[in-house]
mmCIF file of C-alpha atoms in Angstrom:
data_model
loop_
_atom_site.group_PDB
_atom_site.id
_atom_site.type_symbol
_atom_site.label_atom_id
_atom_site.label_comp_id
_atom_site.label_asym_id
_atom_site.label_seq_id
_atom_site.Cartn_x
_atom_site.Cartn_y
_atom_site.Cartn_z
ATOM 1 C CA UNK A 1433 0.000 0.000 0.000
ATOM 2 C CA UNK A 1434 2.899 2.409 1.050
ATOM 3 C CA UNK A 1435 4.147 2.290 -2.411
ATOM 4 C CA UNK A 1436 0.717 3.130 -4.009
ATOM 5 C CA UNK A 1437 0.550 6.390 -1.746
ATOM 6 C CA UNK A 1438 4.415 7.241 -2.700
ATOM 7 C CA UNK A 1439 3.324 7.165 -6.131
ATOM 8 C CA UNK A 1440 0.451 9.306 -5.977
ATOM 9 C CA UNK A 1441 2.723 11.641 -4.020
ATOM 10 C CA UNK A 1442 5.160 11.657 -6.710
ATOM 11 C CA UNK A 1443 2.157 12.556 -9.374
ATOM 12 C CA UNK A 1444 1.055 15.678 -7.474
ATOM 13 C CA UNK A 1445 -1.496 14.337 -4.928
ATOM 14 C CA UNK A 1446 -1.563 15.298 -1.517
ATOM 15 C CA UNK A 1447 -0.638 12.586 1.394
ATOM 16 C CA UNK A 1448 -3.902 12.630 2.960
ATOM 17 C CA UNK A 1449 -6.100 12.382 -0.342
ATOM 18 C CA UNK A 1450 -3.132 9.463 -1.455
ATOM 19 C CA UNK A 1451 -3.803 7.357 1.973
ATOM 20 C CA UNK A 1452 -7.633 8.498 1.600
ATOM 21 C CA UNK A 1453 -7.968 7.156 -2.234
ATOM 22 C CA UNK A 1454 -5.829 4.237 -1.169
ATOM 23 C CA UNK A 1455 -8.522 3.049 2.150
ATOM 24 C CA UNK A 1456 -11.445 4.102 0.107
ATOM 25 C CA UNK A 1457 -9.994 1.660 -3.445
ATOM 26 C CA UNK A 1458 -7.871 -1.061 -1.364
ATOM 27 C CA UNK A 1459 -4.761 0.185 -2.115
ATOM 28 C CA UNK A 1460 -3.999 -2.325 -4.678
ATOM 29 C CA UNK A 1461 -3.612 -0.412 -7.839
ATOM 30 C CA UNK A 1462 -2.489 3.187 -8.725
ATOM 31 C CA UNK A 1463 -4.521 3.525 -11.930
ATOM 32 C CA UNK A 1464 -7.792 2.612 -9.261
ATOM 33 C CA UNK A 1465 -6.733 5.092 -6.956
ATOM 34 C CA UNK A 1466 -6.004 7.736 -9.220
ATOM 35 C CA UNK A 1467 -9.236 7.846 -11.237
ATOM 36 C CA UNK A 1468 -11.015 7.718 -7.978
ATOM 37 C CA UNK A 1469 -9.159 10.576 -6.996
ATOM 38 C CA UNK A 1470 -9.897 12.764 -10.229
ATOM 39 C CA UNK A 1471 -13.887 11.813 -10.158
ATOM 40 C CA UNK A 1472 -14.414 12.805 -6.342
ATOM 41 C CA UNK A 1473 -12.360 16.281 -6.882
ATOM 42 C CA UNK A 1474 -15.375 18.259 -6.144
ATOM 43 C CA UNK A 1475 -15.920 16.544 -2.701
ATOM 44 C CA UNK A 1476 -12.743 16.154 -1.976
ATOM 45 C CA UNK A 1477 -12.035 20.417 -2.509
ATOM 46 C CA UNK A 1478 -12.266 22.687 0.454
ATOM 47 C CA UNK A 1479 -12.371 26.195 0.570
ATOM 48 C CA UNK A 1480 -8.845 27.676 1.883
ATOM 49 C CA UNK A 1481 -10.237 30.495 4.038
ATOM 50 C CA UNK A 1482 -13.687 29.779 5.744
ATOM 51 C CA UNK A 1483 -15.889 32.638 5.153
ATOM 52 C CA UNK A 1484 -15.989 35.492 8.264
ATOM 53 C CA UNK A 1485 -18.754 37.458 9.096
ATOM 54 C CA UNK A 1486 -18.303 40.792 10.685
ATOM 55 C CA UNK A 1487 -21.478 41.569 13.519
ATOM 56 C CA UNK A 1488 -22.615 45.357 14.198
ATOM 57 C CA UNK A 1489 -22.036 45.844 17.182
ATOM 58 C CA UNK A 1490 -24.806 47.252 19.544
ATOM 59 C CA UNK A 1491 -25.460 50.162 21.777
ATOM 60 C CA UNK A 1492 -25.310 49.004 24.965
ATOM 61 C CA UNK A 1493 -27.453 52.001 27.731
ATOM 62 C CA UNK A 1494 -26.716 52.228 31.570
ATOM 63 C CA UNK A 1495 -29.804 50.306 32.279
ATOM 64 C CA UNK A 1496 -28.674 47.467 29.897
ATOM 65 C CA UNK A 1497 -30.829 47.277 27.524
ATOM 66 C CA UNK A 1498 -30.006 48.007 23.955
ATOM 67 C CA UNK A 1499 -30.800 50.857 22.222
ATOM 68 C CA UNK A 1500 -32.758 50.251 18.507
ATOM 69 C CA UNK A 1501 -30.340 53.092 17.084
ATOM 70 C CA UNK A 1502 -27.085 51.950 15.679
ATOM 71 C CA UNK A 1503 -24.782 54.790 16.674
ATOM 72 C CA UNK A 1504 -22.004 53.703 14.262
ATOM 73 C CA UNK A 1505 -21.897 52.338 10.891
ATOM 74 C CA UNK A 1506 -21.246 48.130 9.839
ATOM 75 C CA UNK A 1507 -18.686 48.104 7.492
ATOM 76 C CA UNK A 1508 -18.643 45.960 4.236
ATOM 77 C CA UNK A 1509 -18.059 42.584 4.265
ATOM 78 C CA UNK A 1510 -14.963 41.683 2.665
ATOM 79 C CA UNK A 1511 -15.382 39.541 -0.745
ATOM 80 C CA UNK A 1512 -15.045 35.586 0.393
ATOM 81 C CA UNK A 1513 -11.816 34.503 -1.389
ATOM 82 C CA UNK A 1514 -12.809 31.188 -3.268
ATOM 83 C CA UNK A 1515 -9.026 29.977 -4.685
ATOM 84 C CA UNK A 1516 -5.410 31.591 -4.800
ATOM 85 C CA UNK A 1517 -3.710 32.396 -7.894
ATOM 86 C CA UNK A 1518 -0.309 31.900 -9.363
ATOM 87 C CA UNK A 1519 0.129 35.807 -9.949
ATOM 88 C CA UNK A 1520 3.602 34.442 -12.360
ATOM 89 C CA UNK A 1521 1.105 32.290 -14.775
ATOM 90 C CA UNK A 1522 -2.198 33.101 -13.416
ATOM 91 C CA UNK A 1523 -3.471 29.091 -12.843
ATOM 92 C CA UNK A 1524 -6.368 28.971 -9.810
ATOM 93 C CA UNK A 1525 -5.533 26.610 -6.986
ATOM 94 C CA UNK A 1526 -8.114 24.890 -4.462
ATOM 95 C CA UNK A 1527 -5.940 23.998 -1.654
ATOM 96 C CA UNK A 1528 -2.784 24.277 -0.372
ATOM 97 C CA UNK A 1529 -1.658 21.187 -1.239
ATOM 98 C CA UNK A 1530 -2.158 22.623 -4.913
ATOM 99 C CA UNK A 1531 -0.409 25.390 -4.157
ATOM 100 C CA UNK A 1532 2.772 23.907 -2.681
ATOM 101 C CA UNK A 1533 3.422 20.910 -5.650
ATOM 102 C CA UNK A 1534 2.671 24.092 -8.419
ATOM 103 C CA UNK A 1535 5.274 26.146 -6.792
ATOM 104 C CA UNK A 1536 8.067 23.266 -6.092
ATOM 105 C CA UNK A 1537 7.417 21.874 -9.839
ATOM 106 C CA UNK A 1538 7.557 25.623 -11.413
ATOM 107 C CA UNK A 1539 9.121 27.412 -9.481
ATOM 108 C CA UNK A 1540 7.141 30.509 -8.923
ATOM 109 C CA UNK A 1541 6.626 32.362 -5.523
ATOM 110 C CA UNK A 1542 4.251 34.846 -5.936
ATOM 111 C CA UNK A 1543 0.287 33.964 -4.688
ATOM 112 C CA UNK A 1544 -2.432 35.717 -3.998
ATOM 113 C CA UNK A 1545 -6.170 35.229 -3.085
ATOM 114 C CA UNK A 1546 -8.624 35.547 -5.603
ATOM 115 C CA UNK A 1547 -12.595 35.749 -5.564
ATOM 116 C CA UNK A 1548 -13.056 33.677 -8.758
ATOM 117 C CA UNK A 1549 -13.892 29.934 -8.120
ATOM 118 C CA UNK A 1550 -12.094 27.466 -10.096
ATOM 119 C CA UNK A 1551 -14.341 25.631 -11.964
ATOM 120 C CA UNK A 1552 -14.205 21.791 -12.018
ATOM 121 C CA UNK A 1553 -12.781 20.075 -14.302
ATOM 122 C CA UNK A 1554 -15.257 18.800 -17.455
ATOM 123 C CA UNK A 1555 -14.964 15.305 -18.900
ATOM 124 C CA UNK A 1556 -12.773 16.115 -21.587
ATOM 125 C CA UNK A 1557 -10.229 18.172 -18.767
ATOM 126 C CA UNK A 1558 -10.266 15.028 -16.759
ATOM 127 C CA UNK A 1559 -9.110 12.997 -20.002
ATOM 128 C CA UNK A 1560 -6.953 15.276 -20.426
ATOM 129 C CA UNK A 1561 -5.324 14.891 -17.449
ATOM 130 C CA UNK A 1562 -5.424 11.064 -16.920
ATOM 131 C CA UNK A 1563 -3.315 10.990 -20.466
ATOM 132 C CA UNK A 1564 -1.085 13.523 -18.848
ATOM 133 C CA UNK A 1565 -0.794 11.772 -15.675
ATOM 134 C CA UNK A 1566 -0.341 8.217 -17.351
ATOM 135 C CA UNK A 1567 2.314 9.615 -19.643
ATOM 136 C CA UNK A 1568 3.941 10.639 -16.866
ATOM 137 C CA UNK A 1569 4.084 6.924 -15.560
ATOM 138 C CA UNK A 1570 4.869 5.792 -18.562
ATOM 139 C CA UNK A 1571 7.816 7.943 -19.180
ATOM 140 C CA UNK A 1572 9.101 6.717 -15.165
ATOM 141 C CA UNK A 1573 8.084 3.762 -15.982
ATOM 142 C CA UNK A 1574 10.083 3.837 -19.330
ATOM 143 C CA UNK A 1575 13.063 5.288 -17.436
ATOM 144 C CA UNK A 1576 13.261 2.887 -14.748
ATOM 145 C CA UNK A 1577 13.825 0.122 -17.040
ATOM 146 C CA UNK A 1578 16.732 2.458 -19.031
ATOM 147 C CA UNK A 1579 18.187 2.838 -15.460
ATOM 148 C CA UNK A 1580 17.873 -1.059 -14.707
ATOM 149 C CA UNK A 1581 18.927 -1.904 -18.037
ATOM 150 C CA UNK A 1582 21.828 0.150 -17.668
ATOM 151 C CA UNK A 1583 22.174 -0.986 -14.048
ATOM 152 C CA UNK A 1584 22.255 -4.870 -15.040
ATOM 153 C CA UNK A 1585 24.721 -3.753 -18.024
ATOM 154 C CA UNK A 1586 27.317 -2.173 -15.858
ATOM 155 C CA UNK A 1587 26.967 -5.561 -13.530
ATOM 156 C CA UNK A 1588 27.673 -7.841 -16.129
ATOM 157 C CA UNK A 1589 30.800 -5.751 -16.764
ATOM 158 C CA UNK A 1590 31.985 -5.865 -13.963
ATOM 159 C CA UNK A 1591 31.008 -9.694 -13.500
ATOM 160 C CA UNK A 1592 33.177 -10.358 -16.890
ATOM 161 C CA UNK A 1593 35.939 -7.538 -15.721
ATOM 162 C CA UNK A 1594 36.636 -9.961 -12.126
ATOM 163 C CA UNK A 1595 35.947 -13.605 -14.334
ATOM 164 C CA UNK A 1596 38.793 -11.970 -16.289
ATOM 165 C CA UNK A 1597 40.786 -10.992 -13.669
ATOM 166 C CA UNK A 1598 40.113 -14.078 -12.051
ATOM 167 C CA UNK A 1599 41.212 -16.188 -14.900
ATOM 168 C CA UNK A 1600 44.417 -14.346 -15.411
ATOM 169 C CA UNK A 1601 45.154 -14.448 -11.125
ATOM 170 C CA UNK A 1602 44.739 -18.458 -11.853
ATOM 171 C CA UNK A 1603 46.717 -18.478 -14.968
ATOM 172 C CA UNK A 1604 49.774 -16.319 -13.439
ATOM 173 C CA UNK A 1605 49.647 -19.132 -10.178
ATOM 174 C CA UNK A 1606 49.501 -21.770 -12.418
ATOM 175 C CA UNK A 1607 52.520 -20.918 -14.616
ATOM 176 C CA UNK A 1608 53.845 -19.994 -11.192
ATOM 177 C CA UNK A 1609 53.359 -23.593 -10.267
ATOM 178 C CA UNK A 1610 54.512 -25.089 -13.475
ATOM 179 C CA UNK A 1611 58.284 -23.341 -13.152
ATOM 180 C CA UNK A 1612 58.514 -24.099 -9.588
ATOM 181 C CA UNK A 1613 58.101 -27.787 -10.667
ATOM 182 C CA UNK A 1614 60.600 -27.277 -13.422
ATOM 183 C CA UNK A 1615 63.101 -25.655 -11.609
ATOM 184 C CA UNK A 1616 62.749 -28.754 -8.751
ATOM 185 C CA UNK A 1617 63.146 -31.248 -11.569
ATOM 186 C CA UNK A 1618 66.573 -29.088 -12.644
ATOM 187 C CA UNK A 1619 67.517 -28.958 -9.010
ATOM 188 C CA UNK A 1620 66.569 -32.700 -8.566
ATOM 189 C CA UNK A 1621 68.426 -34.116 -11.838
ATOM 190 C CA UNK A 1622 71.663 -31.883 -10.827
ATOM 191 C CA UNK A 1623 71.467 -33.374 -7.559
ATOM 192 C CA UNK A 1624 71.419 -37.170 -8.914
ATOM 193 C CA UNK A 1625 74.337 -35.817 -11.551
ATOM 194 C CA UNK A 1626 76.597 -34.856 -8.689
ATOM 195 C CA UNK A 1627 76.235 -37.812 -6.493
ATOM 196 C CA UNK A 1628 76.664 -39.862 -9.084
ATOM 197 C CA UNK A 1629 79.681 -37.962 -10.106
ATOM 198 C CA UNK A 1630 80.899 -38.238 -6.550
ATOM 199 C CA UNK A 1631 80.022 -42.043 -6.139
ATOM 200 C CA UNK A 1632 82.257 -42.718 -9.697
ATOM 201 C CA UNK A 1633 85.189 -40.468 -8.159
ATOM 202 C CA UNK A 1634 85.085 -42.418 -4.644
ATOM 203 C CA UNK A 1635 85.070 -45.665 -6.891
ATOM 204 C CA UNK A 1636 88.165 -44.405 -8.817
ATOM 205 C CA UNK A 1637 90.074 -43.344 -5.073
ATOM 206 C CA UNK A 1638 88.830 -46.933 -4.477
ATOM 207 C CA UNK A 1639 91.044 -48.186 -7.064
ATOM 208 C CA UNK A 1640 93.388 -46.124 -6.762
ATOM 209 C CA UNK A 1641 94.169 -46.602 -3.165
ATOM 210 C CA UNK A 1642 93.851 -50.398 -4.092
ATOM 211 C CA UNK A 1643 96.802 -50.095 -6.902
ATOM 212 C CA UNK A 1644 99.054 -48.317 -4.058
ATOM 213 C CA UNK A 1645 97.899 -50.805 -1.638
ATOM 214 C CA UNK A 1646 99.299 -53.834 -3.621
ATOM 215 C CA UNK A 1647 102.064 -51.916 -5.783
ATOM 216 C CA UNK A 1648 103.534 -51.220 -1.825
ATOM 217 C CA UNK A 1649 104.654 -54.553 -1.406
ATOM 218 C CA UNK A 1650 108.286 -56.356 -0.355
ATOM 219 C CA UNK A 1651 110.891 -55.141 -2.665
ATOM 220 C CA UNK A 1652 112.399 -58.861 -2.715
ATOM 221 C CA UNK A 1653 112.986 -59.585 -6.493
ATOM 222 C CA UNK A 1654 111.142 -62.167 -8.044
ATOM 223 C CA UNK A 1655 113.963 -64.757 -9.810
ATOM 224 C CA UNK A 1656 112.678 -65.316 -13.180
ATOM 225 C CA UNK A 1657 113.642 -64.607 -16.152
ATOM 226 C CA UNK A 1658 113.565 -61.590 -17.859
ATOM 227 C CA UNK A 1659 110.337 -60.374 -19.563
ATOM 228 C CA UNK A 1660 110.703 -60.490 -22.799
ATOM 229 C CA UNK A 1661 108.961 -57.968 -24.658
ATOM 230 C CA UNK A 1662 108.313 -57.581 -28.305
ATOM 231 C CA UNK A 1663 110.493 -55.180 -30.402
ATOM 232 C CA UNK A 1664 109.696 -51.646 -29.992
ATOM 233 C CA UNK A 1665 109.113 -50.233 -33.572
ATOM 234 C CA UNK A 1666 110.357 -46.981 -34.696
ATOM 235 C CA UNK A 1667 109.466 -43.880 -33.389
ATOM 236 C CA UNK A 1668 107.172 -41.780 -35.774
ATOM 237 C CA UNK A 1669 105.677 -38.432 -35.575
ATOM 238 C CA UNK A 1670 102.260 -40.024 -35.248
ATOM 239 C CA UNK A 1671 100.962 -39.791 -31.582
ATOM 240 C CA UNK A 1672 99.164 -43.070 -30.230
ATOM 241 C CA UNK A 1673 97.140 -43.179 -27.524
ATOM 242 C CA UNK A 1674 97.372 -47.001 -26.674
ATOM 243 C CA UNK A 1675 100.229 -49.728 -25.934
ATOM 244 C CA UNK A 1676 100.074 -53.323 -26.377
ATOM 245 C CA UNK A 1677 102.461 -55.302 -24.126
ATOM 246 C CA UNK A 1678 103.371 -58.622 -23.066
ATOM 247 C CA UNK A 1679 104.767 -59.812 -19.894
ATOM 248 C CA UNK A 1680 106.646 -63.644 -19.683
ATOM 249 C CA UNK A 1681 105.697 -64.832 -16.220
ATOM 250 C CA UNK A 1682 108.255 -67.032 -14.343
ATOM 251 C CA UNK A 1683 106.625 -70.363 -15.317
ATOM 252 C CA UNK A 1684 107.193 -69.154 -18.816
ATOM 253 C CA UNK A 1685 103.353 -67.889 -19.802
ATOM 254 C CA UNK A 1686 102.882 -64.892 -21.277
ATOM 255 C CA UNK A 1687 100.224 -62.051 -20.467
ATOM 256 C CA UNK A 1688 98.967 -60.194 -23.324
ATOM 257 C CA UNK A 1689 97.395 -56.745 -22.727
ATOM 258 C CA UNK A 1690 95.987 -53.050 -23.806
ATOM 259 C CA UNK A 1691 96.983 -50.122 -21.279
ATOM 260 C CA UNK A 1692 96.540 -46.364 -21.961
ATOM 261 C CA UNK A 1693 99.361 -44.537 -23.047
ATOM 262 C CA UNK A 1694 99.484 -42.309 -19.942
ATOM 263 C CA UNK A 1695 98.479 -45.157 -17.583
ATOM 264 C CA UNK A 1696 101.357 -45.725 -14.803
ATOM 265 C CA UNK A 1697 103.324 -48.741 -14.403
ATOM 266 C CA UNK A 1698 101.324 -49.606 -11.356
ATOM 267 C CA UNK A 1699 98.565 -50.485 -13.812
ATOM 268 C CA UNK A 1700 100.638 -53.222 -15.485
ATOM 269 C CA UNK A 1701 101.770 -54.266 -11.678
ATOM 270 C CA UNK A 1702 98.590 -54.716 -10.836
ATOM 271 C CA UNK A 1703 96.714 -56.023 -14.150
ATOM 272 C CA UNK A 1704 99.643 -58.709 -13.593
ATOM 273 C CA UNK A 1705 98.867 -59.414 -9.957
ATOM 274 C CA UNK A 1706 94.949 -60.292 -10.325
ATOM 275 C CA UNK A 1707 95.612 -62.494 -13.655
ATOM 276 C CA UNK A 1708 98.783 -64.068 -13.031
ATOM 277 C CA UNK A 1709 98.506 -68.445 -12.565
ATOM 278 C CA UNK A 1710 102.286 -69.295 -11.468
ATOM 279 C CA UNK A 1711 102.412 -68.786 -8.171
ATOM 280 C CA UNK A 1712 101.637 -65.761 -5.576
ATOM 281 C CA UNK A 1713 104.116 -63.254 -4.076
ATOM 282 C CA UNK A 1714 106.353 -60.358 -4.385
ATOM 283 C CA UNK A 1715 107.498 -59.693 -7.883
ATOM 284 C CA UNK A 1716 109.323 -56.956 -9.712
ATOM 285 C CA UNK A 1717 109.183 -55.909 -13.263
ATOM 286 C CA UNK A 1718 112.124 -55.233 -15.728
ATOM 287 C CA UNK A 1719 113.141 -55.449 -19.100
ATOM 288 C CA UNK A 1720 116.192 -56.371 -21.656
ATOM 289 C CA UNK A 1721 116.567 -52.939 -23.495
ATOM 290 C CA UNK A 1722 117.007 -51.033 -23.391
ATOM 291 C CA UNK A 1723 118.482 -50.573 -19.782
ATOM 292 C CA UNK A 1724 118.645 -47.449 -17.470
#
């Protein structure tokens, strides 16, 4: 119901005729309440200054009684004022209420009483006016959508603006993700490459310490013959990188193998140790020629 009266506010009406049309139609529909409104005008109008009649006063004797001569004149009674005007535009109000929505709507300030009677509205003036006053609700009515329309439009902007943002906040993490995993995998594989590096480099101290280990032994000569080794070919300019050799071994077997050209003599000491078959022991190496 409150929003039927606001309305009728809105369109000019006063609050009490609003709530009035509103009790009287059941408050359920503004186009109800408003044509009820314009067809009870006439009841509804009251005069804005109640009429005031001026008395003669009376001659009044000593003995109280009154005397039939009127010693002074009545004046004139003053015209009854039946409206007030707009004295900018010249429009005839009823009531107040007129009064007040005319001068906040227009503007204009200057009112005065006036003895003509504004006459009610005809059939065709009450037309008139309902087209007026449903133009007017069509036009609020037309502009309230615009402003929801626009309303719902600057929503959905905003809804895609933060999906947006919300999408590129997720893809940021996950490529954020995605190098923090790579850079693991890097730090993991590096890891793996180094102790593997260091596991082949304790092996090779392994075998290295092994070599000393067994090339450290009793310097008691072993009595055998002497190694014979194959003829050593002229020197060329070419540079090899390998060296075949053969050791005799005491029992007269030989031992055939491939070293590295930059492998020590405690490589042939100990390749001879772990595949010799005469007998175990101290042994020392030498050759024919050339001699030192």
């Amino acid at each position: 119901m409150s929003s039927v009266v606001d309305t009728l506010i809105e369109m000019g009406f006063s609050k009490e005729r609003a709530e009035l049309a509103v009790n009287r139609t059941g408050g359920n529909d503004v186009q109800i309440a408003m044509d009820w409104l314009l067809s009870h005008e006439e009841e509804l109008a009251t005069p804005v200054l109640a009429p005031a009649s001026i008395e003669a006063p009376q001659n009044v004797n000593e003995t109280g009684s009154t005397d039939d001569k009127v010693t002074s004149e009545v004046p004139e009674a003053a015209p009854l004022a039946k409206s007030i005007q707009c004295d900018d535009c010249g429009k005839l109000f009823k009531t107040n209420e007129e009064v007040e929505f005319h001068a906040s709507k227009s503007g204009h300030e200057h009112f005065s009483e006036s003895t003509e009677e504004k006459k009610p509205l005809t059939e065709e003036e009450k037309k008139e006016q309902l087209a007026k006053i449903e133009a007017k609700l069509r036009q609020r009515r037309l502009e309230r959508e615009a402003r929801e329309k626009e309303e719902a439009l600057l929503k959905e902007k905003i809804r895609i603006k933060s999906g947006k943002e919300l999408l590129e906040a997720k893809k940021k993490h996950d490529e954020l993700e995605m190098k923090k995993i790579v850079e693991q995998r890097k730090r993991e594989k590096e890891e793996e490459r180094l102790a593997r590096q260091r596991v082949k480099e304790q092996i090779e101290q392994d075998k290295l310490a092994r070599k000393a280990k067994f090339s450290g032994g009793s310097n008691i000569e072993v009595t055998s013959p002497p190694l014979a080794k194959p003829a050593i070919p002229k020197a060329s300019a070419a540079n090899y990188s390998e060296v075949k050799l053969q050791i005799r071994l005491p029992n007269g077997t030989a031992l055939t193998q491939t070293f590295g050209a930059k492998e020590p003599l405690s490589a042939v000491r100990l390749y001879v140790e772990m595949h010799r078959k005469d007998a175990d022991g101290p042994f020392n190496l030498m050759t024919t020629f050339p001699r030192k």
